[in-house]
Amino acid sequence: SRDDQEARKVAEFKPQSSTFRCAFVGKVGPKIFHLAMENSGVWEDKISNYTNVTDNSTASNVNLAEACTAFTMSFLTVLGNGLVVVAIAKDPFRELRTIPNYLILNLAVCDLIVGIPCELLLGLLHYFAFQEYEHFHLAVYTLMYFSMVASALTILTLAFERYIVVAAPLHSKDYLIYSHLKLAIAYIWLIAATVALLSLLNNGNTTEFRLIVTDAIGIPTMIFMILLYQRIFYLVRRCIRQDFEESTGSRVSLVRNVPQLFVGIDRREREVAVSVFLFVGVFFLCWAPCFVVENILFFGYVNKSNNIRDELKRVIDWARFLGLLNSMLNPVIYALRYDKFRNAVKAILCSSCYPTYVSPRW
């Protein structure tokens, strides 16, 4: 009948609304209520499906944003660090081939490992949501923390090299020789490779592996960097004070208390010390949030039933992106601080602008 048809249409539209049941009374009301109860399961399925589609759409948008971020960072990281490697390796003016710059070259190679395989794999991981592929996750995190350990140890070596130059400038040439440099770089990669192998020996447990890297390598390295630079700036401050007293001609007895070994520190060495300090500061700002969140999640400082824990799991993904941002910023610091680097890049990219360009011998 017509009443049955109307009741069925309305019931399919919204079966269990109290407002609906109050609005339709009389002979149509009971039929509507009966049909509504029959169709309630269908309606709940539709609501559930709609909710799932909405959640999946939101998650897909988030994955796409994270993937685009990773791909963009990968491109910029490879571009910047590639220029650093080429500029130092093929320096046409032979001005960049110093021990600090070779350590910066090693740092750029570490950052290239982040840019080429690591950030690209991370972008694929977020875009295609390979949640069920544990080996894929393991490969991404192993490469990420392998390069992080190598970068951290390289920056620490740079800080230690600056400390030797500032603390003992007259004897630094005896300690800072190329054989020691090669040995230091070899130790850096050996330690990084050993740490990476721990992920394979731990049955693919990335959680414990990340914590080992964070607490055994990352945090102690940061502490040593801070202590070294605290000492470096103390010594540089004393040296600057001595220069000020000499330039004003007021060499009083205070100057006699300043050790004469600071005389050998020139302005160029101080500028290098400031540049390395920027490397240390950027490394700390980029990786410290990731280290903190990793420890909070692992040691259970947040209740497992608390919604904050779920939010922290989302935060940790972006904290890792911030850590990877360190590899993109390092060449920017180098380019802004060194005129010789910019000149070398110009000479390589546009050799016609520099008639004196001579191809380096190997």
mmCIF file of C-alpha atoms in Angstrom:
data_model
loop_
_atom_site.group_PDB
_atom_site.id
_atom_site.type_symbol
_atom_site.label_atom_id
_atom_site.label_comp_id
_atom_site.label_asym_id
_atom_site.label_seq_id
_atom_site.Cartn_x
_atom_site.Cartn_y
_atom_site.Cartn_z
ATOM 1 C CA SER A 1 0.000 0.000 0.000
ATOM 2 C CA ARG A 2 0.970 3.648 -0.227
ATOM 3 C CA ASP A 3 1.391 3.872 3.556
ATOM 4 C CA ASP A 4 3.757 0.893 3.541
ATOM 5 C CA GLN A 5 5.845 2.425 0.770
ATOM 6 C CA GLU A 6 6.124 5.762 2.593
ATOM 7 C CA ALA A 7 7.004 4.025 5.830
ATOM 8 C CA ARG A 8 9.708 1.955 4.155
ATOM 9 C CA LYS A 9 11.263 5.001 2.453
ATOM 10 C CA VAL A 10 11.421 6.993 5.653
ATOM 11 C CA ALA A 11 12.726 4.020 7.635
ATOM 12 C CA GLU A 12 15.560 3.538 5.171
ATOM 13 C CA PHE A 13 16.342 7.223 5.484
ATOM 14 C CA LYS A 14 16.685 7.400 9.282
ATOM 15 C CA PRO A 15 15.384 4.387 11.184
ATOM 16 C CA GLN A 16 15.959 5.068 14.872
ATOM 17 C CA SER A 17 15.471 8.793 15.295
ATOM 18 C CA SER A 18 13.303 9.692 18.288
ATOM 19 C CA THR A 19 12.330 12.906 16.564
ATOM 20 C CA PHE A 20 11.236 10.858 13.587
ATOM 21 C CA ARG A 21 9.026 8.540 15.639
ATOM 22 C CA CYS A 22 7.310 11.465 17.344
ATOM 23 C CA ALA A 23 6.610 13.224 14.068
ATOM 24 C CA PHE A 24 4.834 10.318 12.382
ATOM 25 C CA VAL A 25 1.816 9.095 14.334
ATOM 26 C CA GLY A 26 -1.374 7.210 13.488
ATOM 27 C CA LYS A 27 -1.447 4.148 11.373
ATOM 28 C CA VAL A 28 1.849 5.007 9.718
ATOM 29 C CA GLY A 29 3.776 5.299 13.010
ATOM 30 C CA PRO A 30 3.786 1.632 14.130
ATOM 31 C CA LYS A 31 4.808 0.447 10.677
ATOM 32 C CA ILE A 32 7.618 2.967 10.572
ATOM 33 C CA PHE A 33 8.887 1.870 13.958
ATOM 34 C CA HIS A 34 8.755 -1.793 12.953
ATOM 35 C CA LEU A 35 10.577 -1.209 9.683
ATOM 36 C CA ALA A 36 13.077 1.035 11.409
ATOM 37 C CA MET A 37 14.018 -1.742 13.815
ATOM 38 C CA GLU A 38 14.398 -4.151 10.906
ATOM 39 C CA ASN A 39 16.692 -1.772 9.023
ATOM 40 C CA SER A 40 18.720 -0.592 12.006
ATOM 41 C CA GLY A 41 21.504 -3.092 11.314
ATOM 42 C CA VAL A 42 21.768 -1.953 7.712
ATOM 43 C CA TRP A 43 21.885 1.656 8.830
ATOM 44 C CA GLU A 44 24.619 0.990 11.392
ATOM 45 C CA ASP A 45 26.651 -0.787 8.732
ATOM 46 C CA LYS A 46 26.305 2.242 6.475
ATOM 47 C CA ILE A 47 27.373 4.585 9.271
ATOM 48 C CA SER A 48 30.314 2.317 10.109
ATOM 49 C CA ASN A 49 31.385 2.142 6.481
ATOM 50 C CA TYR A 50 31.127 5.914 6.147
ATOM 51 C CA THR A 51 33.220 6.416 9.287
ATOM 52 C CA ASN A 52 35.860 3.983 8.041
ATOM 53 C CA VAL A 53 36.006 5.725 4.671
ATOM 54 C CA THR A 54 36.382 9.107 6.381
ATOM 55 C CA ASP A 55 39.153 7.823 8.663
ATOM 56 C CA ASN A 56 40.929 6.177 5.756
ATOM 57 C CA SER A 57 40.664 9.387 3.746
ATOM 58 C CA THR A 58 42.148 11.421 6.602
ATOM 59 C CA ALA A 59 44.943 8.894 7.118
ATOM 60 C CA SER A 60 45.632 8.907 3.388
ATOM 61 C CA ASN A 61 45.961 12.698 3.399
ATOM 62 C CA VAL A 62 48.365 12.529 6.347
ATOM 63 C CA ASN A 63 50.432 9.815 4.638
ATOM 64 C CA LEU A 64 50.546 11.873 1.453
ATOM 65 C CA ALA A 65 51.742 14.957 3.356
ATOM 66 C CA GLU A 66 54.463 12.959 5.119
ATOM 67 C CA ALA A 67 55.527 11.324 1.853
ATOM 68 C CA CYS A 68 55.752 14.668 0.041
ATOM 69 C CA THR A 69 57.767 16.075 2.941
ATOM 70 C CA ALA A 70 60.201 13.147 2.781
ATOM 71 C CA PHE A 71 60.629 13.402 -1.009
ATOM 72 C CA THR A 72 61.221 17.173 -0.825
ATOM 73 C CA MET A 73 63.757 16.779 1.970
ATOM 74 C CA SER A 74 65.490 14.031 0.004
ATOM 75 C CA PHE A 75 65.896 16.262 -3.048
ATOM 76 C CA LEU A 76 67.210 19.249 -1.078
ATOM 77 C CA THR A 77 69.505 17.061 1.052
ATOM 78 C CA VAL A 78 71.074 15.419 -1.983
ATOM 79 C CA LEU A 79 71.443 18.754 -3.784
ATOM 80 C CA GLY A 80 73.104 20.586 -0.892
ATOM 81 C CA ASN A 81 75.410 17.827 0.280
ATOM 82 C CA GLY A 82 76.263 16.861 -3.279
ATOM 83 C CA LEU A 83 77.555 20.389 -3.862
ATOM 84 C CA VAL A 84 79.628 20.185 -0.674
ATOM 85 C CA VAL A 85 81.206 16.890 -1.759
ATOM 86 C CA VAL A 86 81.982 18.152 -5.259
ATOM 87 C CA ALA A 87 83.314 21.499 -4.025
ATOM 88 C CA ILE A 88 85.772 19.951 -1.556
ATOM 89 C CA ALA A 89 86.782 16.977 -3.709
ATOM 90 C CA LYS A 90 87.340 19.075 -6.860
ATOM 91 C CA ASP A 91 88.321 22.384 -5.304
ATOM 92 C CA PRO A 92 89.841 24.340 -8.214
ATOM 93 C CA PHE A 93 91.598 26.841 -5.942
ATOM 94 C CA ARG A 94 93.062 24.256 -3.550
ATOM 95 C CA GLU A 95 91.785 26.232 -0.568
ATOM 96 C CA LEU A 96 89.285 23.791 0.923
ATOM 97 C CA ARG A 97 91.589 20.830 1.445
ATOM 98 C CA THR A 98 92.126 21.155 5.164
ATOM 99 C CA ILE A 99 91.487 18.747 8.016
ATOM 100 C CA PRO A 100 88.274 20.486 9.173
ATOM 101 C CA ASN A 101 86.960 20.535 5.618
ATOM 102 C CA TYR A 102 87.727 16.854 5.128
ATOM 103 C CA LEU A 103 85.676 16.153 8.239
ATOM 104 C CA ILE A 104 82.911 18.300 6.767
ATOM 105 C CA LEU A 105 83.254 16.238 3.585
ATOM 106 C CA ASN A 106 82.738 13.112 5.673
ATOM 107 C CA LEU A 107 79.701 14.763 7.274
ATOM 108 C CA ALA A 108 78.286 15.501 3.824
ATOM 109 C CA VAL A 109 78.696 11.839 2.841
ATOM 110 C CA CYS A 110 76.786 10.840 5.989
ATOM 111 C CA ASP A 111 74.031 13.262 5.050
ATOM 112 C CA LEU A 112 73.909 11.891 1.506
ATOM 113 C CA ILE A 113 73.102 8.486 2.989
ATOM 114 C CA VAL A 114 70.160 10.175 4.678
ATOM 115 C CA GLY A 115 69.051 11.901 1.502
ATOM 116 C CA ILE A 116 69.338 9.173 -1.115
ATOM 117 C CA PRO A 117 68.152 5.875 0.405
ATOM 118 C CA CYS A 118 66.791 6.834 3.816
ATOM 119 C CA GLU A 119 64.426 9.728 3.081
ATOM 120 C CA LEU A 120 63.267 8.124 -0.166
ATOM 121 C CA LEU A 121 62.413 4.887 1.640
ATOM 122 C CA LEU A 122 60.725 6.872 4.392
ATOM 123 C CA GLY A 123 58.596 8.637 1.802
ATOM 124 C CA LEU A 124 57.577 5.312 0.252
ATOM 125 C CA LEU A 125 56.860 3.936 3.716
ATOM 126 C CA HIS A 126 54.416 6.728 4.508
ATOM 127 C CA TYR A 127 52.864 6.939 1.045
ATOM 128 C CA PHE A 128 52.115 3.263 0.587
ATOM 129 C CA ALA A 129 51.648 2.589 4.330
ATOM 130 C CA PHE A 130 53.725 -0.602 4.398
ATOM 131 C CA GLN A 131 52.678 -1.398 7.951
ATOM 132 C CA GLU A 132 52.844 -5.154 7.495
ATOM 133 C CA TYR A 133 56.375 -5.229 6.058
ATOM 134 C CA GLU A 134 58.590 -5.372 9.135
ATOM 135 C CA HIS A 135 61.774 -5.758 7.099
ATOM 136 C CA PHE A 136 60.992 -2.538 5.240
ATOM 137 C CA HIS A 137 60.624 -0.699 8.552
ATOM 138 C CA LEU A 138 63.869 -2.251 9.769
ATOM 139 C CA ALA A 139 65.761 -1.113 6.662
ATOM 140 C CA VAL A 140 64.506 2.462 7.007
ATOM 141 C CA TYR A 141 65.340 2.769 10.705
ATOM 142 C CA THR A 142 68.705 1.043 10.319
ATOM 143 C CA LEU A 143 69.785 3.478 7.605
ATOM 144 C CA MET A 144 68.392 6.432 9.534
ATOM 145 C CA TYR A 145 70.243 5.711 12.746
ATOM 146 C CA PHE A 146 73.361 4.476 10.950
ATOM 147 C CA SER A 147 73.730 7.864 9.283
ATOM 148 C CA MET A 148 72.761 9.673 12.499
ATOM 149 C CA VAL A 149 75.520 7.911 14.452
ATOM 150 C CA ALA A 150 78.082 8.664 11.736
ATOM 151 C CA SER A 151 76.984 12.323 11.600
ATOM 152 C CA ALA A 152 77.055 12.701 15.385
ATOM 153 C CA LEU A 153 80.542 11.202 15.680
ATOM 154 C CA THR A 154 81.802 13.366 12.810
ATOM 155 C CA ILE A 155 80.497 16.540 14.462
ATOM 156 C CA LEU A 156 82.015 15.396 17.756
ATOM 157 C CA THR A 157 85.359 14.889 15.989
ATOM 158 C CA LEU A 158 85.063 18.378 14.499
ATOM 159 C CA ALA A 159 84.427 19.815 17.952
ATOM 160 C CA PHE A 160 87.426 17.940 19.363
ATOM 161 C CA GLU A 161 89.611 19.182 16.494
ATOM 162 C CA ARG A 162 88.541 22.766 17.242
ATOM 163 C CA TYR A 163 89.324 22.242 20.904
ATOM 164 C CA ILE A 164 92.888 21.146 20.082
ATOM 165 C CA VAL A 165 93.399 24.153 17.791
ATOM 166 C CA VAL A 166 92.109 26.615 20.386
ATOM 167 C CA ALA A 167 93.692 25.029 23.451
ATOM 168 C CA ALA A 168 97.109 24.267 21.930
ATOM 169 C CA PRO A 169 97.566 26.241 18.700
ATOM 170 C CA LEU A 170 101.369 26.001 18.780
ATOM 171 C CA HIS A 171 101.287 22.207 18.990
ATOM 172 C CA SER A 172 98.113 21.459 17.026
ATOM 173 C CA LYS A 173 100.066 20.682 13.852
ATOM 174 C CA ASP A 174 101.774 17.832 15.680
ATOM 175 C CA TYR A 175 98.434 16.248 16.583
ATOM 176 C CA LEU A 176 96.273 17.179 13.598
ATOM 177 C CA ILE A 177 97.907 15.219 10.811
ATOM 178 C CA TYR A 178 96.290 13.380 7.942
ATOM 179 C CA SER A 179 97.134 9.932 9.267
ATOM 180 C CA HIS A 180 95.176 10.734 12.431
ATOM 181 C CA LEU A 181 92.355 12.100 10.282
ATOM 182 C CA LYS A 182 92.099 8.879 8.279
ATOM 183 C CA LEU A 183 92.116 6.836 11.469
ATOM 184 C CA ALA A 184 89.362 8.971 13.004
ATOM 185 C CA ILE A 185 87.150 8.663 9.924
ATOM 186 C CA ALA A 186 87.692 4.896 9.850
ATOM 187 C CA TYR A 187 86.637 4.628 13.501
ATOM 188 C CA ILE A 188 83.543 6.734 12.807
ATOM 189 C CA TRP A 189 82.271 4.402 10.090
ATOM 190 C CA LEU A 190 83.263 1.291 12.037
ATOM 191 C CA ILE A 191 81.250 2.372 15.080
ATOM 192 C CA ALA A 192 78.281 3.375 12.914
ATOM 193 C CA ALA A 193 78.328 0.015 11.112
ATOM 194 C CA THR A 194 78.562 -1.864 14.418
ATOM 195 C CA VAL A 195 75.537 -0.009 15.765
ATOM 196 C CA ALA A 196 73.613 -0.749 12.570
ATOM 197 C CA LEU A 197 74.368 -4.466 12.925
ATOM 198 C CA LEU A 198 72.705 -4.454 16.345
ATOM 199 C CA SER A 199 69.354 -4.066 14.616
ATOM 200 C CA LEU A 200 69.942 -7.315 12.718
ATOM 201 C CA LEU A 201 71.078 -9.201 15.828
ATOM 202 C CA ASN A 202 68.031 -8.108 17.814
ATOM 203 C CA ASN A 203 65.467 -10.111 15.793
ATOM 204 C CA GLY A 204 64.264 -6.981 14.063
ATOM 205 C CA ASN A 205 63.123 -5.265 17.278
ATOM 206 C CA THR A 206 63.380 -1.648 16.147
ATOM 207 C CA THR A 207 62.120 -0.264 19.467
ATOM 208 C CA GLU A 208 65.062 -1.541 21.521
ATOM 209 C CA PHE A 209 67.468 -0.726 18.698
ATOM 210 C CA ARG A 210 66.289 2.901 18.576
ATOM 211 C CA LEU A 211 66.625 3.192 22.340
ATOM 212 C CA ILE A 212 70.189 1.820 22.253
ATOM 213 C CA VAL A 213 71.153 4.365 19.604
ATOM 214 C CA THR A 214 69.433 7.172 21.490
ATOM 215 C CA ASP A 215 70.758 6.515 25.002
ATOM 216 C CA ALA A 216 74.122 4.905 24.222
ATOM 217 C CA ILE A 217 75.211 7.122 21.313
ATOM 218 C CA GLY A 218 73.000 10.156 20.777
ATOM 219 C CA ILE A 219 72.636 11.618 24.271
ATOM 220 C CA PRO A 220 76.271 11.000 25.417
ATOM 221 C CA THR A 221 77.544 12.512 22.164
ATOM 222 C CA MET A 222 75.455 15.629 22.731
ATOM 223 C CA ILE A 223 76.788 15.950 26.281
ATOM 224 C CA PHE A 224 80.410 15.686 25.087
ATOM 225 C CA MET A 225 79.737 18.288 22.371
ATOM 226 C CA ILE A 226 78.315 20.735 24.899
ATOM 227 C CA LEU A 227 81.210 20.227 27.319
ATOM 228 C CA LEU A 228 83.799 20.670 24.569
ATOM 229 C CA TYR A 229 82.256 23.869 23.316
ATOM 230 C CA GLN A 230 81.819 25.233 26.776
ATOM 231 C CA ARG A 231 85.579 24.874 27.159
ATOM 232 C CA ILE A 232 86.280 26.204 23.643
ATOM 233 C CA PHE A 233 84.320 29.406 24.159
ATOM 234 C CA TYR A 234 85.958 29.951 27.509
ATOM 235 C CA LEU A 235 89.379 29.762 25.860
ATOM 236 C CA VAL A 236 88.363 31.891 22.866
ATOM 237 C CA ARG A 237 86.994 34.538 25.206
ATOM 238 C CA ARG A 238 90.345 34.752 26.964
ATOM 239 C CA CYS A 239 92.106 34.985 23.610
ATOM 240 C CA ILE A 240 89.835 37.791 22.391
ATOM 241 C CA ARG A 241 90.422 39.649 25.617
ATOM 242 C CA GLN A 242 94.151 39.424 25.032
ATOM 243 C CA ASP A 243 93.789 40.773 21.479
ATOM 244 C CA PHE A 244 91.702 43.658 22.756
ATOM 245 C CA GLU A 245 94.317 44.596 25.313
ATOM 246 C CA GLU A 246 97.048 44.469 22.658
ATOM 247 C CA SER A 247 95.085 46.523 20.103
ATOM 248 C CA THR A 248 94.346 49.305 22.597
ATOM 249 C CA GLY A 249 97.956 49.433 23.714
ATOM 250 C CA SER A 250 97.031 48.845 27.312
ATOM 251 C CA ARG A 251 99.129 45.819 28.014
ATOM 252 C CA VAL A 252 98.810 45.743 31.753
ATOM 253 C CA SER A 253 99.702 43.011 34.151
ATOM 254 C CA LEU A 254 96.409 41.281 33.353
ATOM 255 C CA VAL A 255 97.730 40.304 29.939
ATOM 256 C CA ARG A 256 100.726 38.587 31.465
ATOM 257 C CA ASN A 257 98.373 36.104 33.100
ATOM 258 C CA VAL A 258 97.098 35.013 29.695
ATOM 259 C CA PRO A 259 99.058 32.008 28.364
ATOM 260 C CA GLN A 260 101.202 32.787 25.359
ATOM 261 C CA LEU A 261 99.957 29.708 23.498
ATOM 262 C CA PHE A 262 96.873 31.699 22.421
ATOM 263 C CA VAL A 263 98.994 33.910 20.205
ATOM 264 C CA GLY A 264 98.791 31.353 17.401
ATOM 265 C CA ILE A 265 94.998 31.464 17.122
ATOM 266 C CA ASP A 266 94.055 33.567 14.107
ATOM 267 C CA ARG A 267 90.663 34.877 13.102
ATOM 268 C CA ARG A 268 90.126 32.140 10.527
ATOM 269 C CA GLU A 269 90.443 29.447 13.178
ATOM 270 C CA ARG A 270 87.906 31.223 15.344
ATOM 271 C CA GLU A 271 85.464 31.436 12.448
ATOM 272 C CA VAL A 272 85.810 27.709 11.915
ATOM 273 C CA ALA A 273 85.097 27.206 15.614
ATOM 274 C CA VAL A 274 81.906 29.256 15.290
ATOM 275 C CA SER A 275 80.860 27.234 12.234
ATOM 276 C CA VAL A 276 81.368 23.951 14.055
ATOM 277 C CA PHE A 277 79.374 25.375 16.958
ATOM 278 C CA LEU A 278 76.500 25.938 14.527
ATOM 279 C CA PHE A 279 76.758 22.304 13.429
ATOM 280 C CA VAL A 280 76.567 21.233 17.068
ATOM 281 C CA GLY A 281 73.619 23.524 17.807
ATOM 282 C CA VAL A 282 71.600 22.437 14.788
ATOM 283 C CA PHE A 283 72.272 18.773 15.554
ATOM 284 C CA PHE A 284 71.029 19.273 19.110
ATOM 285 C CA LEU A 285 67.869 21.139 18.065
ATOM 286 C CA CYS A 286 66.999 18.602 15.367
ATOM 287 C CA TRP A 287 67.626 15.347 17.241
ATOM 288 C CA ALA A 288 66.874 16.208 20.886
ATOM 289 C CA PRO A 289 63.040 16.066 20.450
ATOM 290 C CA CYS A 290 63.299 12.609 18.885
ATOM 291 C CA PHE A 291 65.524 11.342 21.709
ATOM 292 C CA VAL A 292 63.152 12.687 24.374
ATOM 293 C CA VAL A 293 59.994 11.206 22.838
ATOM 294 C CA GLU A 294 61.690 7.839 22.252
ATOM 295 C CA ASN A 295 62.542 7.600 25.959
ATOM 296 C CA ILE A 296 59.071 8.692 27.066
ATOM 297 C CA LEU A 297 57.426 6.018 24.933
ATOM 298 C CA PHE A 298 59.851 3.219 25.815
ATOM 299 C CA PHE A 299 60.022 3.704 29.578
ATOM 300 C CA GLY A 300 56.276 4.231 29.903
ATOM 301 C CA TYR A 301 56.237 7.644 31.507
ATOM 302 C CA VAL A 302 52.797 8.011 29.925
ATOM 303 C CA ASN A 303 49.969 5.607 30.821
ATOM 304 C CA LYS A 304 49.282 3.116 28.040
ATOM 305 C CA SER A 305 45.546 3.813 28.244
ATOM 306 C CA ASN A 306 46.136 7.552 28.032
ATOM 307 C CA ASN A 307 45.373 9.337 24.769
ATOM 308 C CA ILE A 308 48.616 11.266 25.177
ATOM 309 C CA ARG A 309 50.547 8.095 24.325
ATOM 310 C CA ASP A 310 48.725 7.810 20.997
ATOM 311 C CA GLU A 311 49.478 11.440 20.279
ATOM 312 C CA LEU A 312 53.149 10.899 21.102
ATOM 313 C CA LYS A 313 53.291 8.072 18.565
ATOM 314 C CA ARG A 314 52.179 10.574 15.950
ATOM 315 C CA VAL A 315 54.628 13.148 17.251
ATOM 316 C CA ILE A 316 57.552 10.720 16.993
ATOM 317 C CA ASP A 317 57.112 10.477 13.211
ATOM 318 C CA TRP A 318 57.457 14.224 12.835
ATOM 319 C CA ALA A 319 60.287 14.253 15.385
ATOM 320 C CA ARG A 320 62.179 11.842 13.123
ATOM 321 C CA PHE A 321 61.516 14.148 10.186
ATOM 322 C CA LEU A 322 63.011 16.959 12.275
ATOM 323 C CA GLY A 323 66.068 14.794 12.914
ATOM 324 C CA LEU A 324 66.463 14.150 9.205
ATOM 325 C CA LEU A 325 66.153 17.892 8.623
ATOM 326 C CA ASN A 326 69.602 18.168 10.205
ATOM 327 C CA SER A 327 71.131 16.591 7.098
ATOM 328 C CA MET A 328 69.469 19.207 4.913
ATOM 329 C CA LEU A 329 70.606 22.157 7.055
ATOM 330 C CA ASN A 330 74.292 21.209 7.390
ATOM 331 C CA PRO A 331 75.278 22.267 3.840
ATOM 332 C CA VAL A 332 73.303 25.507 4.289
ATOM 333 C CA ILE A 333 75.445 26.362 7.324
ATOM 334 C CA TYR A 334 78.588 25.537 5.384
ATOM 335 C CA ALA A 335 77.547 27.642 2.383
ATOM 336 C CA LEU A 336 76.630 30.668 4.505
ATOM 337 C CA ARG A 337 79.848 30.584 6.524
ATOM 338 C CA TYR A 338 82.479 29.980 3.825
ATOM 339 C CA ASP A 339 83.141 32.312 0.915
ATOM 340 C CA LYS A 340 85.720 29.861 -0.419
ATOM 341 C CA PHE A 341 83.064 27.181 -0.695
ATOM 342 C CA ARG A 342 80.776 29.454 -2.705
ATOM 343 C CA ASN A 343 83.659 30.454 -4.964
ATOM 344 C CA ALA A 344 84.577 26.813 -5.540
ATOM 345 C CA VAL A 345 80.989 25.940 -6.470
ATOM 346 C CA LYS A 346 80.847 28.859 -8.902
ATOM 347 C CA ALA A 347 84.147 27.815 -10.446
ATOM 348 C CA ILE A 348 82.971 24.241 -10.928
ATOM 349 C CA LEU A 349 79.513 25.128 -12.254
ATOM 350 C CA CYS A 350 80.733 27.961 -14.456
ATOM 351 C CA SER A 351 84.414 27.433 -15.192
ATOM 352 C CA SER A 352 84.320 30.031 -17.959
ATOM 353 C CA CYS A 353 83.914 32.732 -15.312
ATOM 354 C CA TYR A 354 87.248 31.704 -13.795
ATOM 355 C CA PRO A 355 89.983 31.561 -16.448
ATOM 356 C CA THR A 356 92.528 30.457 -13.855
ATOM 357 C CA TYR A 357 90.639 27.218 -13.255
ATOM 358 C CA VAL A 358 92.981 24.244 -13.176
ATOM 359 C CA SER A 359 91.693 20.700 -12.954
ATOM 360 C CA PRO A 360 92.940 19.164 -9.680
ATOM 361 C CA ARG A 361 95.393 16.291 -9.792
ATOM 362 C CA TRP A 362 94.544 13.100 -7.986
#
